[in-house]
Amino acid sequence: EDSPTQAAQIQYLLEDMGYMVSVAQNGREGLDFLKKHKPSIIISDIMMPIMDGWELCSRIKSDEELKKIPVIILTTLSDPLDIIRGLKSGAESFIIKPPNKRMLSSRIKFILANKELREMGSAEFGVEIVFADQKHFITPERVQIIDLLFSTFEISLEKNRELEQANKDLNLAKEALAQQAEEDLWESEEKFRAISTTANEAIIMMNEDGNVSYWNEAAEKIFGYSKDEVFGRDLHLLIIPKKYYDVYNNGVKEFKKTGKNEVIGKTIEITALNKKGDEFPIEISVSSVKLKGVWNAVGIIRDITERKMMERQFAQDQKIKSIGQLAAGVAHEINTPTQYIGDNLLFLQDTFSNVTTVLTTGRDFLEVAKAGPVSSELVQEVEKAFEDLDFEYISEEIPTAIEQSLDGNKRVAEIVRAMKEFSHPGVETKTAININRALESTMTVARNEWKYVADMKTDFDTELPDIPCFPGEFNQVILNIVLNATHTISDVIGDGSSGKGTITLSTRLDGDFAEIRISDTGTGIPEKVRANIFDPFFTTKEVGKGTGQGLAISHNVIVEKHGGTISFETEMGKGTTFIIRLPIVPAN
């Protein structure tokens, strides 16, 4: 026995019966002992290190000097196959572990008596018993079989006793669980009442038909209806604007069949209606629960009117901040063409005075020539005027100056147009716009930000239809991403000695969506922060260089306001591509 505690227990029982006992801690140690001392009987555990009880028994029975020593195997009733395996390995008997004194004593006496019969040398010796007035002679082999049958029977009885106790324990546990469940249910109901009563959020439950079955105090405050006014009534007639009736009713039909629909398990923002008939924005989290075989939906609702106002204000502040950030760059972009327009105008002004002198002298020369001979002095004066004018020079430079001025004026007009389009005033409804032109306008406005660190490449689908958008907010999203691309490329190129990076803007039609891709050759986004980049106030920039709101606002604008998607692909050291998908046809 490898367990010191169990070995000591069995040794105590055996010595109390008058036997001399030796203990080995594993099969190999036991086998070495047996070869030296030849005991009368061996009792062995099954699971032991180095050599287990099965192997020990097999080795004993294959050894000519040891095979007559009977072996009793200790079993924990783990599997009936243990008994079969024991018989095959040569064990004479089994004892349930841990053994009691009565079982141990009777089993050893029986085994030793059987051993004595065997040692008498013939199968004709045995035990004579009388049963039903008839004598029966039992050979040693049959004695062993009977012993094994009794062992198996004892094991079965022990199993039955264990099963009976287990059933008793199970019934007690069931009763305790039922009592605990009842107490937990009562406690849960009390907690639910306390939470729902004090919650700032409306908690509403409706059955599978869409009728209200629960309405807490916060729901009364948010929607203006009392409990008595809403119980049993159709929820959509109370708080859903008419324009959403079809969507809501279709969702209820699906929920009634399956307990599911597209909003179950999600948090969404929708427009709701209060008792006065005023529409206002809410955020609602919907879950489902089956009560008495019937599906019920539970909604936790927040009035987000104030939050939406703050978001709009913050977005406007961000827009103003962006315009302010771009103002110096735009001024610089305008200053360059206006400067050479001014220089060309000064050149034309100076040149025009010389041209005027030539014209005046030529007019005088013409009048004199008409009246008679022209004096040599007048001829010299005309020649002098032409020399001062440098006719060949101005005939080349004046057209160039005019062309440069026209180009500069066009450039200024483009910048002003781009600034006007970028700063498109907010509108309540979407306007169909040319996405390619909107991207060009944003690039123009932000040119002074990116031109020193990156080359701008475009790949626009010219067949792309006009897309329903909120133009000002869409432009802000593109600007946020382009500025982020500029900053991350700047981190890569450093002082610019290794050249500039690249920003690529592309558009294409993808089914019912217009896809815009904005790629950069910057640092890429670290894996550990990728899940958070659209979270409010999350930024990887240094303090003072980012608010962490640009991408959060971009996500809200694209997903919530446009019904589109925004995602990204990134590789460290290679760069990042933001992918924006906008529906071609606006959702109802």
mmCIF file of C-alpha atoms in Angstrom, residues 177-458:
data_model
loop_
_atom_site.group_PDB
_atom_site.id
_atom_site.type_symbol
_atom_site.label_atom_id
_atom_site.label_comp_id
_atom_site.label_asym_id
_atom_site.label_seq_id
_atom_site.Cartn_x
_atom_site.Cartn_y
_atom_site.Cartn_z
ATOM 1 C CA LEU A 177 -32.060 23.161 -3.548
ATOM 2 C CA ALA A 178 -35.822 23.612 -3.821
ATOM 3 C CA GLN A 179 -35.833 25.547 -0.565
ATOM 4 C CA GLN A 180 -32.832 27.589 -1.695
ATOM 5 C CA ALA A 181 -34.404 28.192 -5.114
ATOM 6 C CA GLU A 182 -37.566 29.464 -3.465
ATOM 7 C CA GLU A 183 -35.520 31.764 -1.244
ATOM 8 C CA ASP A 184 -33.376 32.893 -4.198
ATOM 9 C CA LEU A 185 -36.497 33.582 -6.256
ATOM 10 C CA TRP A 186 -37.965 35.693 -3.493
ATOM 11 C CA GLU A 187 -34.653 37.505 -3.050
ATOM 12 C CA SER A 188 -34.328 38.018 -6.828
ATOM 13 C CA GLU A 189 -37.832 39.443 -7.037
ATOM 14 C CA GLU A 190 -37.058 41.812 -4.169
ATOM 15 C CA LYS A 191 -33.805 42.885 -5.806
ATOM 16 C CA PHE A 192 -35.532 43.341 -9.163
ATOM 17 C CA ARG A 193 -38.204 45.503 -7.576
ATOM 18 C CA ALA A 194 -35.572 47.590 -5.795
ATOM 19 C CA ILE A 195 -33.453 47.992 -8.908
ATOM 20 C CA SER A 196 -36.323 48.707 -11.290
ATOM 21 C CA THR A 197 -37.896 51.177 -8.892
ATOM 22 C CA THR A 198 -34.736 53.208 -8.345
ATOM 23 C CA ALA A 199 -33.278 52.870 -11.865
ATOM 24 C CA ASN A 200 -32.825 55.978 -14.002
ATOM 25 C CA GLU A 201 -33.490 53.875 -17.087
ATOM 26 C CA ALA A 202 -36.940 52.831 -18.215
ATOM 27 C CA ILE A 203 -37.487 49.078 -17.851
ATOM 28 C CA ILE A 204 -40.308 47.788 -20.029
ATOM 29 C CA MET A 205 -41.502 44.236 -20.627
ATOM 30 C CA MET A 206 -43.873 43.201 -23.371
ATOM 31 C CA ASN A 207 -45.345 39.826 -24.262
ATOM 32 C CA GLU A 208 -45.107 38.116 -27.631
ATOM 33 C CA ASP A 209 -48.089 40.130 -28.922
ATOM 34 C CA GLY A 210 -46.306 43.394 -28.194
ATOM 35 C CA ASN A 211 -48.501 44.280 -25.199
ATOM 36 C CA VAL A 212 -46.935 45.925 -22.132
ATOM 37 C CA SER A 213 -46.661 43.690 -19.063
ATOM 38 C CA TYR A 214 -44.187 45.697 -16.971
ATOM 39 C CA TRP A 215 -43.550 49.445 -16.716
ATOM 40 C CA ASN A 216 -41.292 50.960 -14.048
ATOM 41 C CA GLU A 217 -41.274 54.469 -12.572
ATOM 42 C CA ALA A 218 -38.490 55.705 -14.852
ATOM 43 C CA ALA A 219 -40.623 54.687 -17.861
ATOM 44 C CA GLU A 220 -43.421 56.868 -16.463
ATOM 45 C CA LYS A 221 -41.042 59.845 -16.259
ATOM 46 C CA ILE A 222 -39.476 59.329 -19.684
ATOM 47 C CA PHE A 223 -42.660 58.650 -21.679
ATOM 48 C CA GLY A 224 -45.271 60.397 -19.538
ATOM 49 C CA TYR A 225 -47.620 57.396 -19.225
ATOM 50 C CA SER A 226 -48.611 55.855 -15.886
ATOM 51 C CA LYS A 227 -48.649 52.079 -15.358
ATOM 52 C CA ASP A 228 -52.435 51.946 -15.555
ATOM 53 C CA GLU A 229 -52.379 53.737 -18.917
ATOM 54 C CA VAL A 230 -50.046 51.239 -20.571
ATOM 55 C CA PHE A 231 -50.683 47.779 -19.048
ATOM 56 C CA GLY A 232 -52.011 45.406 -21.690
ATOM 57 C CA ARG A 233 -51.776 47.980 -24.465
ATOM 58 C CA ASP A 234 -49.813 47.638 -27.698
ATOM 59 C CA LEU A 235 -46.420 49.244 -27.134
ATOM 60 C CA HIS A 236 -46.004 50.589 -30.663
ATOM 61 C CA LEU A 237 -49.199 52.657 -30.370
ATOM 62 C CA LEU A 238 -47.668 54.386 -27.346
ATOM 63 C CA ILE A 239 -44.006 55.125 -28.026
ATOM 64 C CA ILE A 240 -43.227 54.237 -31.671
ATOM 65 C CA PRO A 241 -43.544 56.986 -34.339
ATOM 66 C CA LYS A 242 -45.830 55.991 -37.219
ATOM 67 C CA LYS A 243 -42.989 55.978 -39.752
ATOM 68 C CA TYR A 244 -41.481 52.981 -37.903
ATOM 69 C CA TYR A 245 -44.722 50.941 -37.559
ATOM 70 C CA ASP A 246 -43.952 48.465 -40.363
ATOM 71 C CA VAL A 247 -40.419 47.753 -39.130
ATOM 72 C CA TYR A 248 -41.666 47.311 -35.557
ATOM 73 C CA ASN A 249 -44.597 45.033 -36.473
ATOM 74 C CA ASN A 250 -42.370 42.803 -38.624
ATOM 75 C CA GLY A 251 -39.980 42.497 -35.690
ATOM 76 C CA VAL A 252 -42.817 41.511 -33.338
ATOM 77 C CA LYS A 253 -43.998 38.809 -35.769
ATOM 78 C CA GLU A 254 -40.522 37.299 -35.928
ATOM 79 C CA PHE A 255 -40.160 37.501 -32.139
ATOM 80 C CA LYS A 256 -43.502 35.751 -31.589
ATOM 81 C CA LYS A 257 -42.332 32.777 -33.668
ATOM 82 C CA THR A 258 -38.756 32.376 -32.483
ATOM 83 C CA GLY A 259 -38.156 34.613 -29.477
ATOM 84 C CA LYS A 260 -35.560 36.386 -31.612
ATOM 85 C CA ASN A 261 -35.210 39.273 -34.037
ATOM 86 C CA GLU A 262 -32.412 41.468 -35.306
ATOM 87 C CA VAL A 263 -32.399 43.800 -32.269
ATOM 88 C CA ILE A 264 -32.407 41.127 -29.520
ATOM 89 C CA GLY A 265 -29.119 41.244 -27.646
ATOM 90 C CA LYS A 266 -28.108 44.593 -29.130
ATOM 91 C CA THR A 267 -28.039 48.197 -27.971
ATOM 92 C CA ILE A 268 -29.490 50.518 -30.598
ATOM 93 C CA GLU A 269 -30.468 54.161 -30.938
ATOM 94 C CA ILE A 270 -33.947 54.972 -32.271
ATOM 95 C CA THR A 271 -36.485 57.761 -32.150
ATOM 96 C CA ALA A 272 -39.345 57.408 -29.655
ATOM 97 C CA LEU A 273 -42.582 59.227 -28.919
ATOM 98 C CA ASN A 274 -43.789 60.550 -25.557
ATOM 99 C CA LYS A 275 -47.342 61.103 -24.354
ATOM 100 C CA LYS A 276 -47.324 64.699 -25.657
ATOM 101 C CA GLY A 277 -46.490 63.440 -29.143
ATOM 102 C CA ASP A 278 -42.945 64.792 -29.122
ATOM 103 C CA GLU A 279 -40.222 62.711 -30.750
ATOM 104 C CA PHE A 280 -36.930 62.274 -28.910
ATOM 105 C CA PRO A 281 -33.881 59.992 -29.202
ATOM 106 C CA ILE A 282 -33.533 56.909 -26.992
ATOM 107 C CA GLU A 283 -30.969 54.153 -26.531
ATOM 108 C CA ILE A 284 -32.520 50.735 -25.976
ATOM 109 C CA SER A 285 -31.043 47.363 -25.029
ATOM 110 C CA VAL A 286 -33.382 44.463 -25.791
ATOM 111 C CA SER A 287 -33.271 40.918 -24.423
ATOM 112 C CA SER A 288 -35.723 38.005 -24.445
ATOM 113 C CA VAL A 289 -36.955 35.661 -21.742
ATOM 114 C CA LYS A 290 -39.383 32.745 -21.835
ATOM 115 C CA LEU A 291 -41.947 32.775 -19.029
ATOM 116 C CA LYS A 292 -44.407 29.890 -18.733
ATOM 117 C CA GLY A 293 -43.619 28.848 -22.286
ATOM 118 C CA VAL A 294 -44.272 32.315 -23.747
ATOM 119 C CA TRP A 295 -41.643 34.672 -25.136
ATOM 120 C CA ASN A 296 -41.324 38.076 -23.487
ATOM 121 C CA ALA A 297 -39.070 40.963 -24.491
ATOM 122 C CA VAL A 298 -37.387 43.219 -21.944
ATOM 123 C CA GLY A 299 -36.161 46.649 -22.951
ATOM 124 C CA ILE A 300 -33.880 48.920 -20.915
ATOM 125 C CA ILE A 301 -34.261 52.445 -22.272
ATOM 126 C CA ARG A 302 -32.359 55.687 -21.764
ATOM 127 C CA ASP A 303 -33.418 59.147 -22.880
ATOM 128 C CA ILE A 304 -30.326 60.380 -24.754
ATOM 129 C CA THR A 305 -31.637 63.803 -25.771
ATOM 130 C CA GLU A 306 -29.007 65.600 -23.712
ATOM 131 C CA ARG A 307 -26.249 63.289 -24.896
ATOM 132 C CA LYS A 308 -27.199 63.841 -28.528
ATOM 133 C CA MET A 309 -27.126 67.597 -28.004
ATOM 134 C CA MET A 310 -23.666 67.282 -26.488
ATOM 135 C CA GLU A 311 -22.536 65.054 -29.355
ATOM 136 C CA ARG A 312 -23.783 67.569 -31.917
ATOM 137 C CA GLN A 313 -22.100 70.388 -30.024
ATOM 138 C CA PHE A 314 -18.894 68.411 -29.733
ATOM 139 C CA ALA A 315 -18.994 67.511 -33.425
ATOM 140 C CA GLN A 316 -19.518 71.169 -34.281
ATOM 141 C CA ASP A 317 -16.641 72.129 -31.982
ATOM 142 C CA GLN A 318 -14.478 69.532 -33.684
ATOM 143 C CA LYS A 319 -15.455 70.928 -37.059
ATOM 144 C CA ILE A 320 -14.637 74.465 -35.978
ATOM 145 C CA LYS A 321 -11.377 73.231 -34.480
ATOM 146 C CA SER A 322 -10.538 71.460 -37.728
ATOM 147 C CA ILE A 323 -11.293 74.569 -39.755
ATOM 148 C CA GLY A 324 -9.153 76.588 -37.363
ATOM 149 C CA GLN A 325 -6.372 74.020 -37.660
ATOM 150 C CA LEU A 326 -6.613 74.205 -41.448
ATOM 151 C CA ALA A 327 -6.957 77.994 -41.608
ATOM 152 C CA ALA A 328 -3.218 78.684 -41.616
ATOM 153 C CA GLY A 329 -2.661 76.035 -44.264
ATOM 154 C CA VAL A 330 -5.519 77.315 -46.398
ATOM 155 C CA ALA A 331 -4.181 80.862 -46.019
ATOM 156 C CA HIS A 332 -0.770 79.634 -47.161
ATOM 157 C CA GLU A 333 -2.311 77.785 -50.101
ATOM 158 C CA ILE A 334 -4.184 80.934 -51.141
ATOM 159 C CA ASN A 335 -1.197 83.200 -50.459
ATOM 160 C CA THR A 336 1.052 81.459 -52.985
ATOM 161 C CA PRO A 337 -1.128 82.023 -56.079
ATOM 162 C CA THR A 338 -2.198 85.501 -54.909
ATOM 163 C CA GLN A 339 1.463 86.428 -54.454
ATOM 164 C CA TYR A 340 2.447 85.611 -58.004
ATOM 165 C CA ILE A 341 -0.780 87.210 -59.260
ATOM 166 C CA GLY A 342 0.335 90.356 -57.426
ATOM 167 C CA ASP A 343 3.897 90.123 -58.798
ATOM 168 C CA ASN A 344 2.576 89.704 -62.335
ATOM 169 C CA LEU A 345 0.244 92.683 -61.918
ATOM 170 C CA LEU A 346 3.174 94.846 -60.759
ATOM 171 C CA PHE A 347 5.148 93.660 -63.798
ATOM 172 C CA LEU A 348 2.230 94.501 -66.091
ATOM 173 C CA GLN A 349 1.857 97.878 -64.370
ATOM 174 C CA ASP A 350 5.513 98.780 -64.902
ATOM 175 C CA THR A 351 5.495 97.445 -68.444
ATOM 176 C CA PHE A 352 2.304 99.290 -69.286
ATOM 177 C CA SER A 353 3.939 102.710 -68.559
ATOM 178 C CA ASN A 354 6.666 101.895 -71.102
ATOM 179 C CA VAL A 355 4.069 100.646 -73.559
ATOM 180 C CA THR A 356 2.134 103.899 -73.060
ATOM 181 C CA THR A 357 5.288 105.918 -73.877
ATOM 182 C CA VAL A 358 5.809 103.906 -77.061
ATOM 183 C CA LEU A 359 2.187 104.339 -78.074
ATOM 184 C CA THR A 360 2.270 108.094 -77.389
ATOM 185 C CA THR A 361 5.530 108.540 -79.331
ATOM 186 C CA GLY A 362 4.193 106.417 -82.164
ATOM 187 C CA ARG A 363 0.996 108.484 -82.330
ATOM 188 C CA ASP A 364 3.031 111.731 -82.516
ATOM 189 C CA PHE A 365 5.250 110.218 -85.204
ATOM 190 C CA LEU A 366 2.178 109.238 -87.231
ATOM 191 C CA GLU A 367 0.628 112.740 -87.079
ATOM 192 C CA VAL A 368 3.874 114.402 -88.138
ATOM 193 C CA ALA A 369 4.368 111.916 -90.957
ATOM 194 C CA LYS A 370 0.896 112.720 -92.255
ATOM 195 C CA ALA A 371 1.665 116.477 -92.312
ATOM 196 C CA GLY A 372 5.050 116.284 -94.034
ATOM 197 C CA PRO A 373 8.649 115.201 -93.610
ATOM 198 C CA VAL A 374 9.586 113.648 -90.196
ATOM 199 C CA SER A 375 12.493 115.215 -88.351
ATOM 200 C CA SER A 376 15.474 113.141 -87.343
ATOM 201 C CA GLU A 377 14.873 114.135 -83.708
ATOM 202 C CA LEU A 378 11.426 112.507 -83.761
ATOM 203 C CA VAL A 379 12.811 109.361 -85.337
ATOM 204 C CA GLN A 380 15.444 109.158 -82.579
ATOM 205 C CA GLU A 381 12.740 109.697 -79.957
ATOM 206 C CA VAL A 382 10.702 106.776 -81.316
ATOM 207 C CA GLU A 383 13.786 104.578 -81.467
ATOM 208 C CA LYS A 384 14.599 105.488 -77.841
ATOM 209 C CA ALA A 385 11.045 104.588 -76.702
ATOM 210 C CA PHE A 386 11.262 101.155 -78.346
ATOM 211 C CA GLU A 387 14.676 100.517 -76.792
ATOM 212 C CA ASP A 388 13.343 101.382 -73.313
ATOM 213 C CA LEU A 389 10.363 99.106 -73.850
ATOM 214 C CA ASP A 390 12.496 96.029 -74.752
ATOM 215 C CA PHE A 391 9.806 94.798 -77.079
ATOM 216 C CA GLU A 392 11.163 91.257 -77.493
ATOM 217 C CA TYR A 393 11.247 90.727 -73.706
ATOM 218 C CA ILE A 394 7.737 91.961 -73.016
ATOM 219 C CA SER A 395 6.285 90.095 -76.003
ATOM 220 C CA GLU A 396 7.399 86.889 -74.262
ATOM 221 C CA GLU A 397 6.754 87.799 -70.611
ATOM 222 C CA ILE A 398 3.357 89.490 -70.800
ATOM 223 C CA PRO A 399 1.504 86.372 -72.108
ATOM 224 C CA THR A 400 3.271 84.288 -69.421
ATOM 225 C CA ALA A 401 2.297 86.745 -66.701
ATOM 226 C CA ILE A 402 -1.309 86.746 -67.862
ATOM 227 C CA GLU A 403 -1.401 82.941 -67.996
ATOM 228 C CA GLN A 404 0.146 82.622 -64.526
ATOM 229 C CA SER A 405 -2.338 85.106 -63.134
ATOM 230 C CA LEU A 406 -5.267 83.256 -64.633
ATOM 231 C CA ASP A 407 -3.947 79.956 -63.220
ATOM 232 C CA GLY A 408 -3.456 81.565 -59.808
ATOM 233 C CA ASN A 409 -6.954 82.962 -59.878
ATOM 234 C CA LYS A 410 -8.287 79.515 -60.796
ATOM 235 C CA ARG A 411 -6.335 77.946 -57.932
ATOM 236 C CA VAL A 412 -7.739 80.471 -55.454
ATOM 237 C CA ALA A 413 -11.235 79.819 -56.795
ATOM 238 C CA GLU A 414 -10.717 76.050 -56.357
ATOM 239 C CA ILE A 415 -9.552 76.499 -52.767
ATOM 240 C CA VAL A 416 -12.481 78.794 -51.969
ATOM 241 C CA ARG A 417 -14.900 76.318 -53.570
ATOM 242 C CA ALA A 418 -13.332 73.413 -51.688
ATOM 243 C CA MET A 419 -13.512 75.329 -48.417
ATOM 244 C CA LYS A 420 -17.136 76.170 -49.086
ATOM 245 C CA GLU A 421 -17.995 72.550 -49.882
ATOM 246 C CA PHE A 422 -16.004 71.233 -46.940
ATOM 247 C CA SER A 423 -17.757 73.627 -44.578
ATOM 248 C CA HIS A 424 -21.175 72.617 -45.910
ATOM 249 C CA PRO A 425 -23.749 73.746 -43.341
ATOM 250 C CA GLY A 426 -25.533 71.029 -41.404
ATOM 251 C CA VAL A 427 -28.781 69.782 -42.918
ATOM 252 C CA GLU A 428 -31.638 67.807 -41.400
ATOM 253 C CA THR A 429 -31.976 65.423 -44.351
ATOM 254 C CA LYS A 430 -29.443 63.695 -46.544
ATOM 255 C CA THR A 431 -28.345 65.305 -49.784
ATOM 256 C CA ALA A 432 -27.123 63.364 -52.807
ATOM 257 C CA ILE A 433 -23.512 64.417 -53.419
ATOM 258 C CA ASN A 434 -20.643 63.514 -55.704
ATOM 259 C CA ILE A 435 -18.374 61.507 -53.386
ATOM 260 C CA ASN A 436 -15.339 61.902 -55.642
ATOM 261 C CA ARG A 437 -15.675 65.685 -55.631
ATOM 262 C CA ALA A 438 -16.153 65.716 -51.855
ATOM 263 C CA LEU A 439 -12.899 63.780 -51.454
ATOM 264 C CA GLU A 440 -11.084 66.183 -53.791
ATOM 265 C CA SER A 441 -12.402 69.163 -51.816
ATOM 266 C CA THR A 442 -11.193 67.700 -48.531
ATOM 267 C CA MET A 443 -7.770 66.945 -50.040
ATOM 268 C CA THR A 444 -7.538 70.524 -51.281
ATOM 269 C CA VAL A 445 -8.471 72.015 -47.920
ATOM 270 C CA ALA A 446 -5.988 69.780 -46.085
ATOM 271 C CA ARG A 447 -3.226 70.040 -48.704
ATOM 272 C CA ASN A 448 -0.907 72.116 -46.557
ATOM 273 C CA GLU A 449 -1.139 69.393 -43.848
ATOM 274 C CA TRP A 450 -0.098 66.455 -46.027
ATOM 275 C CA LYS A 451 1.958 67.867 -48.909
ATOM 276 C CA TYR A 452 5.205 67.994 -46.911
ATOM 277 C CA VAL A 453 5.026 64.387 -45.693
ATOM 278 C CA ALA A 454 3.077 62.457 -48.347
ATOM 279 C CA ASP A 455 2.180 62.241 -52.004
ATOM 280 C CA MET A 456 -1.549 62.024 -52.622
ATOM 281 C CA LYS A 457 -2.778 59.409 -55.084
ATOM 282 C CA THR A 458 -6.363 58.919 -56.220
#
